[in-house]
Amino acid sequence: MCAVEIPAEHGHVADLEASSLVCACRACYLLFTHAQAGRGRYRAIPDRYLYDPERTLTVAQWDQFDIPVGLAFFLRSSERGEVTGFYPSPAGATECILDLHAWDRLAEDYPLLGAAAPDVEAALICRTDAGVEYFLVPIDACYELAGRMRLHWRGFDGGSEARESIAQFLGNVRARARVFSREA
């Protein structure tokens, strides 16, 4: 954004008009931590990772969304005022049709799902044979996941390299996640 060299560890800013992410130095990142900065076009992406050990999602609750894969993220758009679901695929982040009434009911029962800041945070849900996990994560983490899928996916089932990369990503999310409270 400015012309300063950006270090390896840096923040991201969402360009809401272009639906893209921009790497930012610390000063530029801080400029856009308020929703109205830059006339609302740019928003700094927070670094919150949260989970809620008090409320466990069931496989049946996940299945009501008819998402054909076991990993998806859900983003609330401030412009449209609704939640959109995406799942990472070899083609990138694929948008999925979402029953918004079902999502709203689920978010009432699971407040973490509705706690994501619009446009810059998402609910990440992962269904495995062991059950369903869900987290609040920065949106840049979701696009990292989609990038990993594009980079490592091979064949019909993704292959061992893709599975290992996804497991590593989810391990990082688990390690960074803090317990959710309504004040978080």
CSV table of N, CA and C in Angstrom, one decimal, residues 34-182:
chain,number,residue,atom,x,y,z
A,34,HIS,N,-10.3,0.5,11.7
A,34,HIS,CA,-11.6,1.0,12.0
A,34,HIS,C,-12.4,0.9,10.7
A,35,ALA,N,-13.7,0.5,10.8
A,35,ALA,CA,-14.5,0.1,9.7
A,35,ALA,C,-14.7,1.3,8.7
A,36,GLN,N,-14.7,2.5,9.1
A,36,GLN,CA,-14.9,3.6,8.2
A,36,GLN,C,-13.6,4.2,7.6
A,37,ALA,N,-12.5,3.7,8.0
A,37,ALA,CA,-11.2,4.1,7.4
A,37,ALA,C,-11.2,3.9,5.9
A,38,GLY,N,-10.6,4.7,5.1
A,38,GLY,CA,-10.6,4.5,3.7
A,38,GLY,C,-11.9,4.5,3.1
A,39,ARG,N,-12.9,5.3,3.7
A,39,ARG,CA,-14.3,5.4,3.2
A,39,ARG,C,-14.9,4.0,3.2
A,40,GLY,N,-14.4,3.1,4.0
A,40,GLY,CA,-15.0,1.8,4.2
A,40,GLY,C,-14.6,0.8,3.1
A,41,ARG,N,-13.7,1.2,2.2
A,41,ARG,CA,-13.2,0.3,1.2
A,41,ARG,C,-12.3,-0.8,1.7
A,42,TYR,N,-11.4,-0.4,2.6
A,42,TYR,CA,-10.4,-1.3,3.1
A,42,TYR,C,-10.6,-1.6,4.6
A,43,ARG,N,-10.4,-2.9,5.0
A,43,ARG,CA,-10.5,-3.3,6.4
A,43,ARG,C,-9.3,-4.2,6.7
A,44,ALA,N,-8.7,-3.8,7.9
A,44,ALA,CA,-7.6,-4.7,8.4
A,44,ALA,C,-8.2,-6.0,8.8
A,45,ILE,N,-7.5,-7.1,8.5
A,45,ILE,CA,-8.0,-8.4,8.9
A,45,ILE,C,-7.4,-8.8,10.2
A,46,PRO,N,-8.3,-8.9,11.2
A,46,PRO,CA,-7.9,-9.3,12.6
A,46,PRO,C,-7.2,-10.6,12.6
A,47,ASP,N,-6.5,-10.8,13.7
A,47,ASP,CA,-5.7,-12.1,13.9
A,47,ASP,C,-6.4,-12.9,15.0
A,48,ARG,N,-7.7,-13.0,15.0
A,48,ARG,CA,-8.4,-13.8,16.0
A,48,ARG,C,-8.6,-15.2,15.5
A,49,TYR,N,-8.3,-16.1,16.4
A,49,TYR,CA,-8.6,-17.6,16.2
A,49,TYR,C,-9.3,-18.0,17.4
A,50,LEU,N,-10.6,-18.4,17.3
A,50,LEU,CA,-11.4,-18.8,18.5
A,50,LEU,C,-12.1,-20.2,18.2
A,51,TYR,N,-12.3,-20.8,19.3
A,51,TYR,CA,-13.2,-22.0,19.3
A,51,TYR,C,-14.0,-22.0,20.5
A,52,ASP,N,-15.1,-22.9,20.5
A,52,ASP,CA,-16.0,-22.9,21.6
A,52,ASP,C,-16.1,-24.3,22.1
A,53,PRO,N,-15.4,-24.7,23.2
A,53,PRO,CA,-15.4,-26.1,23.7
A,53,PRO,C,-16.7,-26.4,24.4
A,54,GLU,N,-17.5,-25.4,24.7
A,54,GLU,CA,-18.8,-25.6,25.4
A,54,GLU,C,-19.9,-26.1,24.6
A,55,ARG,N,-19.8,-25.8,23.2
A,55,ARG,CA,-20.9,-26.2,22.3
A,55,ARG,C,-20.4,-27.0,21.2
A,56,THR,N,-20.8,-28.3,21.1
A,56,THR,CA,-20.3,-29.2,20.0
A,56,THR,C,-21.3,-29.3,18.9
A,57,LEU,N,-20.9,-29.1,17.7
A,57,LEU,CA,-21.7,-29.3,16.5
A,57,LEU,C,-21.8,-30.8,16.2
A,58,THR,N,-23.0,-31.2,15.8
A,58,THR,CA,-23.2,-32.6,15.4
A,58,THR,C,-23.0,-32.8,13.9
A,59,VAL,N,-22.8,-34.0,13.5
A,59,VAL,CA,-22.7,-34.3,12.1
A,59,VAL,C,-24.1,-34.0,11.4
A,60,ALA,N,-25.2,-34.3,12.1
A,60,ALA,CA,-26.5,-34.0,11.6
A,60,ALA,C,-26.7,-32.5,11.3
A,61,GLN,N,-26.2,-31.7,12.2
A,61,GLN,CA,-26.3,-30.2,12.0
A,61,GLN,C,-25.5,-29.8,10.7
A,62,TRP,N,-24.3,-30.4,10.6
A,62,TRP,CA,-23.5,-30.1,9.4
A,62,TRP,C,-24.2,-30.6,8.1
A,63,ASP,N,-24.7,-31.8,8.2
A,63,ASP,CA,-25.3,-32.4,7.0
A,63,ASP,C,-26.5,-31.6,6.5
A,64,GLN,N,-27.2,-30.8,7.3
A,64,GLN,CA,-28.3,-30.1,6.9
A,64,GLN,C,-28.0,-29.0,5.8
A,65,PHE,N,-26.7,-28.7,5.7
A,65,PHE,CA,-26.3,-27.7,4.7
A,65,PHE,C,-26.0,-28.4,3.3
A,66,ASP,N,-26.0,-29.7,3.2
A,66,ASP,CA,-25.7,-30.4,2.0
A,66,ASP,C,-24.5,-29.9,1.2
A,67,ILE,N,-23.4,-29.6,2.0
A,67,ILE,CA,-22.2,-29.3,1.4
A,67,ILE,C,-21.4,-30.6,1.1
A,68,PRO,N,-21.0,-30.7,-0.2
A,68,PRO,CA,-20.4,-32.0,-0.6
A,68,PRO,C,-19.0,-32.4,-0.1
A,69,VAL,N,-18.5,-31.5,0.7
A,69,VAL,CA,-17.1,-31.8,1.3
A,69,VAL,C,-17.2,-31.6,2.8
A,70,GLY,N,-16.1,-32.0,3.5
A,70,GLY,CA,-16.1,-31.9,4.9
A,70,GLY,C,-15.4,-30.7,5.5
A,71,LEU,N,-15.1,-29.7,4.6
A,71,LEU,CA,-14.4,-28.5,5.1
A,71,LEU,C,-15.0,-27.3,4.4
A,72,ALA,N,-15.4,-26.3,5.1
A,72,ALA,CA,-16.0,-25.1,4.5
A,72,ALA,C,-15.8,-23.9,5.4
A,73,PHE,N,-15.9,-22.7,4.8
A,73,PHE,CA,-15.9,-21.5,5.6
A,73,PHE,C,-17.0,-20.6,5.2
A,74,PHE,N,-17.5,-19.8,6.2
A,74,PHE,CA,-18.7,-19.0,6.0
A,74,PHE,C,-18.4,-17.6,6.4
A,75,LEU,N,-18.7,-16.7,5.4
A,75,LEU,CA,-18.3,-15.3,5.5
A,75,LEU,C,-19.6,-14.4,5.4
A,76,ARG,N,-19.7,-13.5,6.3
A,76,ARG,CA,-20.8,-12.5,6.2
A,76,ARG,C,-20.3,-11.3,5.5
A,77,SER,N,-21.1,-10.9,4.4
A,77,SER,CA,-20.8,-9.8,3.6
A,77,SER,C,-21.5,-8.6,4.2
A,78,SER,N,-20.8,-7.5,4.5
A,78,SER,CA,-21.5,-6.3,5.0
A,78,SER,C,-22.3,-5.6,3.9
A,79,GLU,N,-21.9,-5.8,2.6
A,79,GLU,CA,-22.6,-5.2,1.5
A,79,GLU,C,-24.0,-5.9,1.3
A,80,ARG,N,-24.0,-7.2,1.3
A,80,ARG,CA,-25.2,-8.0,1.0
A,80,ARG,C,-26.0,-8.3,2.3
A,81,GLY,N,-25.3,-8.2,3.5
A,81,GLY,CA,-25.9,-8.5,4.7
A,81,GLY,C,-26.3,-10.0,4.9
A,82,GLU,N,-25.6,-10.9,4.2
A,82,GLU,CA,-25.9,-12.3,4.4
A,82,GLU,C,-24.6,-13.1,4.4
A,83,VAL,N,-24.8,-14.3,4.8
A,83,VAL,CA,-23.6,-15.3,4.9
A,83,VAL,C,-23.6,-16.1,3.7
A,84,THR,N,-22.3,-16.2,3.2
A,84,THR,CA,-22.1,-17.1,2.0
A,84,THR,C,-21.1,-18.2,2.4
A,85,GLY,N,-21.4,-19.4,2.0
A,85,GLY,CA,-20.5,-20.5,2.3
A,85,GLY,C,-19.5,-20.8,1.1
A,86,PHE,N,-18.3,-21.2,1.4
A,86,PHE,CA,-17.3,-21.5,0.5
A,86,PHE,C,-16.6,-22.8,0.9
A,87,TYR,N,-16.2,-23.6,0.0
A,87,TYR,CA,-15.4,-24.7,0.3
A,87,TYR,C,-14.1,-24.7,-0.6
A,88,PRO,N,-13.0,-25.0,0.0
A,88,PRO,CA,-11.8,-25.0,-0.7
A,88,PRO,C,-11.8,-26.2,-1.7
A,89,SER,N,-11.3,-25.9,-2.9
A,89,SER,CA,-11.3,-27.0,-3.9
A,89,SER,C,-10.0,-26.8,-4.8
A,90,PRO,N,-9.7,-27.8,-5.6
A,90,PRO,CA,-8.6,-27.6,-6.5
A,90,PRO,C,-8.7,-26.4,-7.4
A,91,ALA,N,-9.9,-25.9,-7.6
A,91,ALA,CA,-10.2,-24.8,-8.5
A,91,ALA,C,-10.2,-23.5,-7.7
A,92,GLY,N,-9.9,-23.5,-6.4
A,92,GLY,CA,-10.0,-22.3,-5.6
A,92,GLY,C,-11.2,-22.4,-4.6
A,93,ALA,N,-11.5,-21.3,-4.1
A,93,ALA,CA,-12.7,-21.2,-3.1
A,93,ALA,C,-14.0,-21.2,-3.9
A,94,THR,N,-14.8,-22.3,-3.7
A,94,THR,CA,-16.0,-22.5,-4.5
A,94,THR,C,-17.2,-22.1,-3.6
A,95,GLU,N,-18.0,-21.2,-4.2
A,95,GLU,CA,-19.2,-20.7,-3.4
A,95,GLU,C,-20.2,-21.8,-3.4
A,96,CYS,N,-20.9,-22.0,-2.3
A,96,CYS,CA,-22.0,-23.0,-2.2
A,96,CYS,C,-23.3,-22.3,-1.8
A,97,ILE,N,-24.4,-22.8,-2.3
A,97,ILE,CA,-25.7,-22.3,-1.9
A,97,ILE,C,-25.9,-22.7,-0.4
A,98,LEU,N,-26.4,-21.7,0.3
A,98,LEU,CA,-26.6,-21.9,1.7
A,98,LEU,C,-28.0,-21.5,2.1
A,99,ASP,N,-28.6,-22.4,2.9
A,99,ASP,CA,-29.9,-22.1,3.5
A,99,ASP,C,-29.7,-21.1,4.6
A,100,LEU,N,-30.0,-19.8,4.3
A,100,LEU,CA,-29.7,-18.8,5.3
A,100,LEU,C,-30.6,-18.9,6.6
A,101,HIS,N,-31.8,-19.4,6.5
A,101,HIS,CA,-32.6,-19.6,7.7
A,101,HIS,C,-32.0,-20.7,8.6
A,102,ALA,N,-31.5,-21.7,8.0
A,102,ALA,CA,-30.8,-22.8,8.7
A,102,ALA,C,-29.5,-22.2,9.4
A,103,TRP,N,-28.8,-21.4,8.6
A,103,TRP,CA,-27.6,-20.8,9.2
A,103,TRP,C,-27.9,-19.9,10.4
A,104,ASP,N,-28.9,-19.1,10.2
A,104,ASP,CA,-29.3,-18.2,11.3
A,104,ASP,C,-29.7,-19.0,12.6
A,105,ARG,N,-30.5,-20.1,12.4
A,105,ARG,CA,-30.9,-20.9,13.5
A,105,ARG,C,-29.6,-21.5,14.2
A,106,LEU,N,-28.7,-22.0,13.4
A,106,LEU,CA,-27.5,-22.6,13.9
A,106,LEU,C,-26.7,-21.5,14.7
A,107,ALA,N,-26.5,-20.3,14.1
A,107,ALA,CA,-25.8,-19.2,14.8
A,107,ALA,C,-26.4,-18.8,16.1
A,108,GLU,N,-27.7,-18.9,16.2
A,108,GLU,CA,-28.4,-18.6,17.5
A,108,GLU,C,-28.0,-19.6,18.6
A,109,ASP,N,-27.9,-20.9,18.2
A,109,ASP,CA,-27.5,-21.9,19.1
A,109,ASP,C,-25.9,-22.0,19.4
A,110,TYR,N,-25.2,-21.5,18.4
A,110,TYR,CA,-23.7,-21.5,18.5
A,110,TYR,C,-23.2,-20.1,18.2
A,111,PRO,N,-23.2,-19.3,19.2
A,111,PRO,CA,-22.8,-17.8,19.1
A,111,PRO,C,-21.5,-17.6,18.4
A,112,LEU,N,-20.5,-18.5,18.5
A,112,LEU,CA,-19.2,-18.3,17.8
A,112,LEU,C,-19.4,-18.2,16.3
A,113,LEU,N,-20.4,-18.9,15.7
A,113,LEU,CA,-20.6,-18.9,14.3
A,113,LEU,C,-21.1,-17.5,13.8
A,114,GLY,N,-21.8,-16.8,14.7
A,114,GLY,CA,-22.2,-15.4,14.3
A,114,GLY,C,-21.3,-14.3,14.8
A,115,ALA,N,-20.2,-14.6,15.4
A,115,ALA,CA,-19.3,-13.6,16.0
A,115,ALA,C,-18.3,-13.1,15.1
A,116,ALA,N,-18.2,-13.6,13.9
A,116,ALA,CA,-17.1,-13.2,12.9
A,116,ALA,C,-17.4,-11.8,12.4
A,117,ALA,N,-16.4,-10.9,12.4
A,117,ALA,CA,-16.6,-9.6,11.9
A,117,ALA,C,-16.9,-9.7,10.4
A,118,PRO,N,-17.9,-9.0,9.9
A,118,PRO,CA,-18.2,-9.1,8.4
A,118,PRO,C,-17.0,-8.7,7.6
A,119,ASP,N,-16.9,-9.5,6.5
A,119,ASP,CA,-15.9,-9.3,5.4
A,119,ASP,C,-14.5,-9.7,5.8
A,120,VAL,N,-14.1,-9.8,7.0
A,120,VAL,CA,-12.7,-10.1,7.4
A,120,VAL,C,-12.5,-11.3,8.3
A,121,GLU,N,-13.5,-11.9,8.8
A,121,GLU,CA,-13.4,-13.1,9.6
A,121,GLU,C,-14.4,-14.1,9.1
A,122,ALA,N,-14.2,-15.4,9.3
A,122,ALA,CA,-15.1,-16.4,8.9
A,122,ALA,C,-15.3,-17.5,9.9
A,123,ALA,N,-16.4,-18.2,9.8
A,123,ALA,CA,-16.5,-19.4,10.6
A,123,ALA,C,-16.0,-20.6,9.7
A,124,LEU,N,-15.0,-21.3,10.2
A,124,LEU,CA,-14.4,-22.5,9.5
A,124,LEU,C,-15.0,-23.7,10.2
A,125,ILE,N,-15.6,-24.6,9.4
A,125,ILE,CA,-16.1,-25.8,9.9
A,125,ILE,C,-15.5,-27.0,9.2
A,126,CYS,N,-15.1,-28.0,10.0
A,126,CYS,CA,-14.4,-29.2,9.5
A,126,CYS,C,-15.1,-30.4,10.0
A,127,ARG,N,-15.6,-31.2,9.1
A,127,ARG,CA,-16.2,-32.5,9.5
A,127,ARG,C,-15.3,-33.6,9.1
A,128,THR,N,-15.0,-34.5,10.2
A,128,THR,CA,-14.2,-35.7,10.0
A,128,THR,C,-14.9,-36.9,10.5
A,129,ASP,N,-14.3,-38.0,10.4
A,129,ASP,CA,-14.9,-39.2,11.0
A,129,ASP,C,-15.1,-39.1,12.5
A,130,ALA,N,-14.2,-38.2,13.2
A,130,ALA,CA,-14.3,-38.1,14.6
A,130,ALA,C,-15.3,-37.1,15.0
A,131,GLY,N,-15.9,-36.3,14.1
A,131,GLY,CA,-17.0,-35.3,14.5
A,131,GLY,C,-16.8,-34.0,13.7
A,132,VAL,N,-17.3,-33.0,14.3
A,132,VAL,CA,-17.3,-31.7,13.6
A,132,VAL,C,-16.6,-30.7,14.6
A,133,GLU,N,-15.6,-30.0,14.0
A,133,GLU,CA,-15.0,-28.9,14.7
A,133,GLU,C,-15.3,-27.6,14.0
A,134,TYR,N,-15.3,-26.5,14.8
A,134,TYR,CA,-15.6,-25.2,14.2
A,134,TYR,C,-14.8,-24.1,14.9
A,135,PHE,N,-14.4,-23.1,14.1
A,135,PHE,CA,-13.5,-22.1,14.6
A,135,PHE,C,-14.0,-20.7,14.0
A,136,LEU,N,-13.6,-19.7,14.6
A,136,LEU,CA,-13.6,-18.3,14.0
A,136,LEU,C,-12.2,-18.0,13.6
A,137,VAL,N,-12.0,-17.7,12.4
A,137,VAL,CA,-10.6,-17.4,11.9
A,137,VAL,C,-10.6,-16.2,11.0
A,138,PRO,N,-9.4,-15.6,10.8
A,138,PRO,CA,-9.3,-14.5,9.9
A,138,PRO,C,-9.5,-15.0,8.4
A,139,ILE,N,-10.1,-14.2,7.6
A,139,ILE,CA,-10.4,-14.6,6.2
A,139,ILE,C,-9.1,-14.9,5.5
A,140,ASP,N,-8.0,-14.3,5.8
A,140,ASP,CA,-6.8,-14.7,5.1
A,140,ASP,C,-6.4,-16.1,5.3
A,141,ALA,N,-6.7,-16.7,6.5
A,141,ALA,CA,-6.5,-18.1,6.8
A,141,ALA,C,-7.3,-19.0,5.8
A,142,CYS,N,-8.5,-18.6,5.6
A,142,CYS,CA,-9.4,-19.4,4.6
A,142,CYS,C,-8.8,-19.4,3.2
A,143,TYR,N,-8.3,-18.2,2.8
A,143,TYR,CA,-7.7,-18.2,1.5
A,143,TYR,C,-6.3,-18.9,1.4
A,144,GLU,N,-5.6,-19.0,2.6
A,144,GLU,CA,-4.4,-19.8,2.7
A,144,GLU,C,-4.8,-21.3,2.5
A,145,LEU,N,-5.9,-21.7,3.1
A,145,LEU,CA,-6.4,-23.1,3.0
A,145,LEU,C,-6.8,-23.4,1.5
A,146,ALA,N,-7.5,-22.4,0.9
A,146,ALA,CA,-7.8,-22.6,-0.6
A,146,ALA,C,-6.6,-22.7,-1.4
A,147,GLY,N,-5.6,-21.9,-1.1
A,147,GLY,CA,-4.3,-21.9,-1.8
A,147,GLY,C,-3.6,-23.3,-1.7
A,148,ARG,N,-3.6,-23.8,-0.4
A,148,ARG,CA,-3.0,-25.1,-0.2
A,148,ARG,C,-3.7,-26.2,-1.0
A,149,MET,N,-5.0,-26.1,-1.1
A,149,MET,CA,-5.7,-27.1,-1.9
A,149,MET,C,-5.3,-27.0,-3.4
A,150,ARG,N,-5.2,-25.8,-3.9
A,150,ARG,CA,-4.9,-25.7,-5.3
A,150,ARG,C,-3.4,-26.1,-5.6
A,151,LEU,N,-2.6,-25.9,-4.6
A,151,LEU,CA,-1.1,-26.2,-4.8
A,151,LEU,C,-0.9,-27.7,-4.7
A,152,HIS,N,-1.5,-28.4,-3.7
A,152,HIS,CA,-1.2,-29.7,-3.4
A,152,HIS,C,-2.2,-30.8,-3.9
A,153,TRP,N,-3.3,-30.4,-4.4
A,153,TRP,CA,-4.3,-31.4,-4.8
A,153,TRP,C,-3.9,-32.2,-6.0
A,154,ARG,N,-4.0,-33.5,-5.9
A,154,ARG,CA,-3.6,-34.4,-7.0
A,154,ARG,C,-4.7,-35.5,-7.1
A,155,GLY,N,-5.2,-35.8,-8.3
A,155,GLY,CA,-6.1,-36.9,-8.6
A,155,GLY,C,-7.5,-36.6,-8.0
A,156,PHE,N,-8.2,-37.7,-7.8
A,156,PHE,CA,-9.6,-37.6,-7.4
A,156,PHE,C,-9.8,-37.2,-5.9
A,157,ASP,N,-8.9,-37.8,-5.1
A,157,ASP,CA,-9.1,-37.7,-3.6
A,157,ASP,C,-8.1,-36.7,-3.0
A,158,GLY,N,-7.3,-36.0,-3.8
A,158,GLY,CA,-6.3,-35.0,-3.4
A,158,GLY,C,-4.9,-35.5,-3.1
A,159,GLY,N,-4.8,-36.8,-2.7
A,159,GLY,CA,-3.5,-37.4,-2.5
A,159,GLY,C,-3.0,-37.1,-1.1
A,160,SER,N,-1.9,-37.8,-0.8
A,160,SER,CA,-1.4,-37.7,0.6
A,160,SER,C,-0.8,-36.3,0.9
A,161,GLU,N,-0.2,-35.7,-0.1
A,161,GLU,CA,0.4,-34.4,0.1
A,161,GLU,C,-0.7,-33.3,0.5
A,162,ALA,N,-1.8,-33.4,-0.2
A,162,ALA,CA,-2.9,-32.4,0.1
A,162,ALA,C,-3.5,-32.7,1.5
A,163,ARG,N,-3.7,-34.0,1.8
A,163,ARG,CA,-4.2,-34.3,3.1
A,163,ARG,C,-3.3,-33.9,4.2
A,164,GLU,N,-2.0,-34.1,4.0
A,164,GLU,CA,-1.0,-33.7,5.0
A,164,GLU,C,-1.0,-32.1,5.2
A,165,SER,N,-1.1,-31.4,4.1
A,165,SER,CA,-1.1,-30.0,4.1
A,165,SER,C,-2.4,-29.4,4.9
A,166,ILE,N,-3.5,-30.1,4.6
A,166,ILE,CA,-4.7,-29.7,5.3
A,166,ILE,C,-4.6,-30.0,6.8
A,167,ALA,N,-4.1,-31.2,7.1
A,167,ALA,CA,-3.9,-31.5,8.5
A,167,ALA,C,-3.0,-30.5,9.2
A,168,GLN,N,-1.9,-30.1,8.5
A,168,GLN,CA,-1.0,-29.1,9.1
A,168,GLN,C,-1.7,-27.8,9.3
A,169,PHE,N,-2.5,-27.4,8.3
A,169,PHE,CA,-3.2,-26.1,8.5
A,169,PHE,C,-4.2,-26.2,9.7
A,170,LEU,N,-5.0,-27.3,9.8
A,170,LEU,CA,-5.9,-27.4,10.9
A,170,LEU,C,-5.2,-27.5,12.2
A,171,GLY,N,-4.0,-28.1,12.2
A,171,GLY,CA,-3.2,-28.2,13.5
A,171,GLY,C,-2.8,-26.8,13.9
A,172,ASN,N,-2.4,-25.9,12.9
A,172,ASN,CA,-2.1,-24.6,13.2
A,172,ASN,C,-3.3,-23.8,13.7
A,173,VAL,N,-4.4,-24.0,13.1
A,173,VAL,CA,-5.6,-23.3,13.6
A,173,VAL,C,-5.9,-23.7,15.0
A,174,ARG,N,-5.9,-25.0,15.3
A,174,ARG,CA,-6.1,-25.5,16.7
A,174,ARG,C,-5.1,-24.9,17.7
A,175,ALA,N,-3.9,-24.8,17.3
A,175,ALA,CA,-2.8,-24.3,18.2
A,175,ALA,C,-3.0,-22.8,18.5
A,176,ARG,N,-3.5,-22.1,17.5
A,176,ARG,CA,-3.7,-20.6,17.7
A,176,ARG,C,-5.0,-20.2,18.3
A,177,ALA,N,-6.0,-21.1,18.2
A,177,ALA,CA,-7.4,-20.8,18.7
A,177,ALA,C,-7.4,-20.7,20.2
A,178,ARG,N,-8.1,-19.7,20.7
A,178,ARG,CA,-8.4,-19.4,22.1
A,178,ARG,C,-9.8,-19.6,22.3
A,179,VAL,N,-10.2,-19.8,23.6
A,179,VAL,CA,-11.6,-20.1,24.0
A,179,VAL,C,-12.4,-18.9,23.7
A,180,PHE,N,-13.6,-19.1,23.1
A,180,PHE,CA,-14.5,-18.0,22.8
A,180,PHE,C,-15.3,-17.6,24.0
A,181,SER,N,-15.5,-16.3,24.1
A,181,SER,CA,-16.4,-15.8,25.1
A,181,SER,C,-17.1,-14.7,24.4
A,182,ARG,N,-18.3,-14.3,24.8
A,182,ARG,CA,-19.1,-13.3,24.1
A,182,ARG,C,-18.4,-12.0,24.1
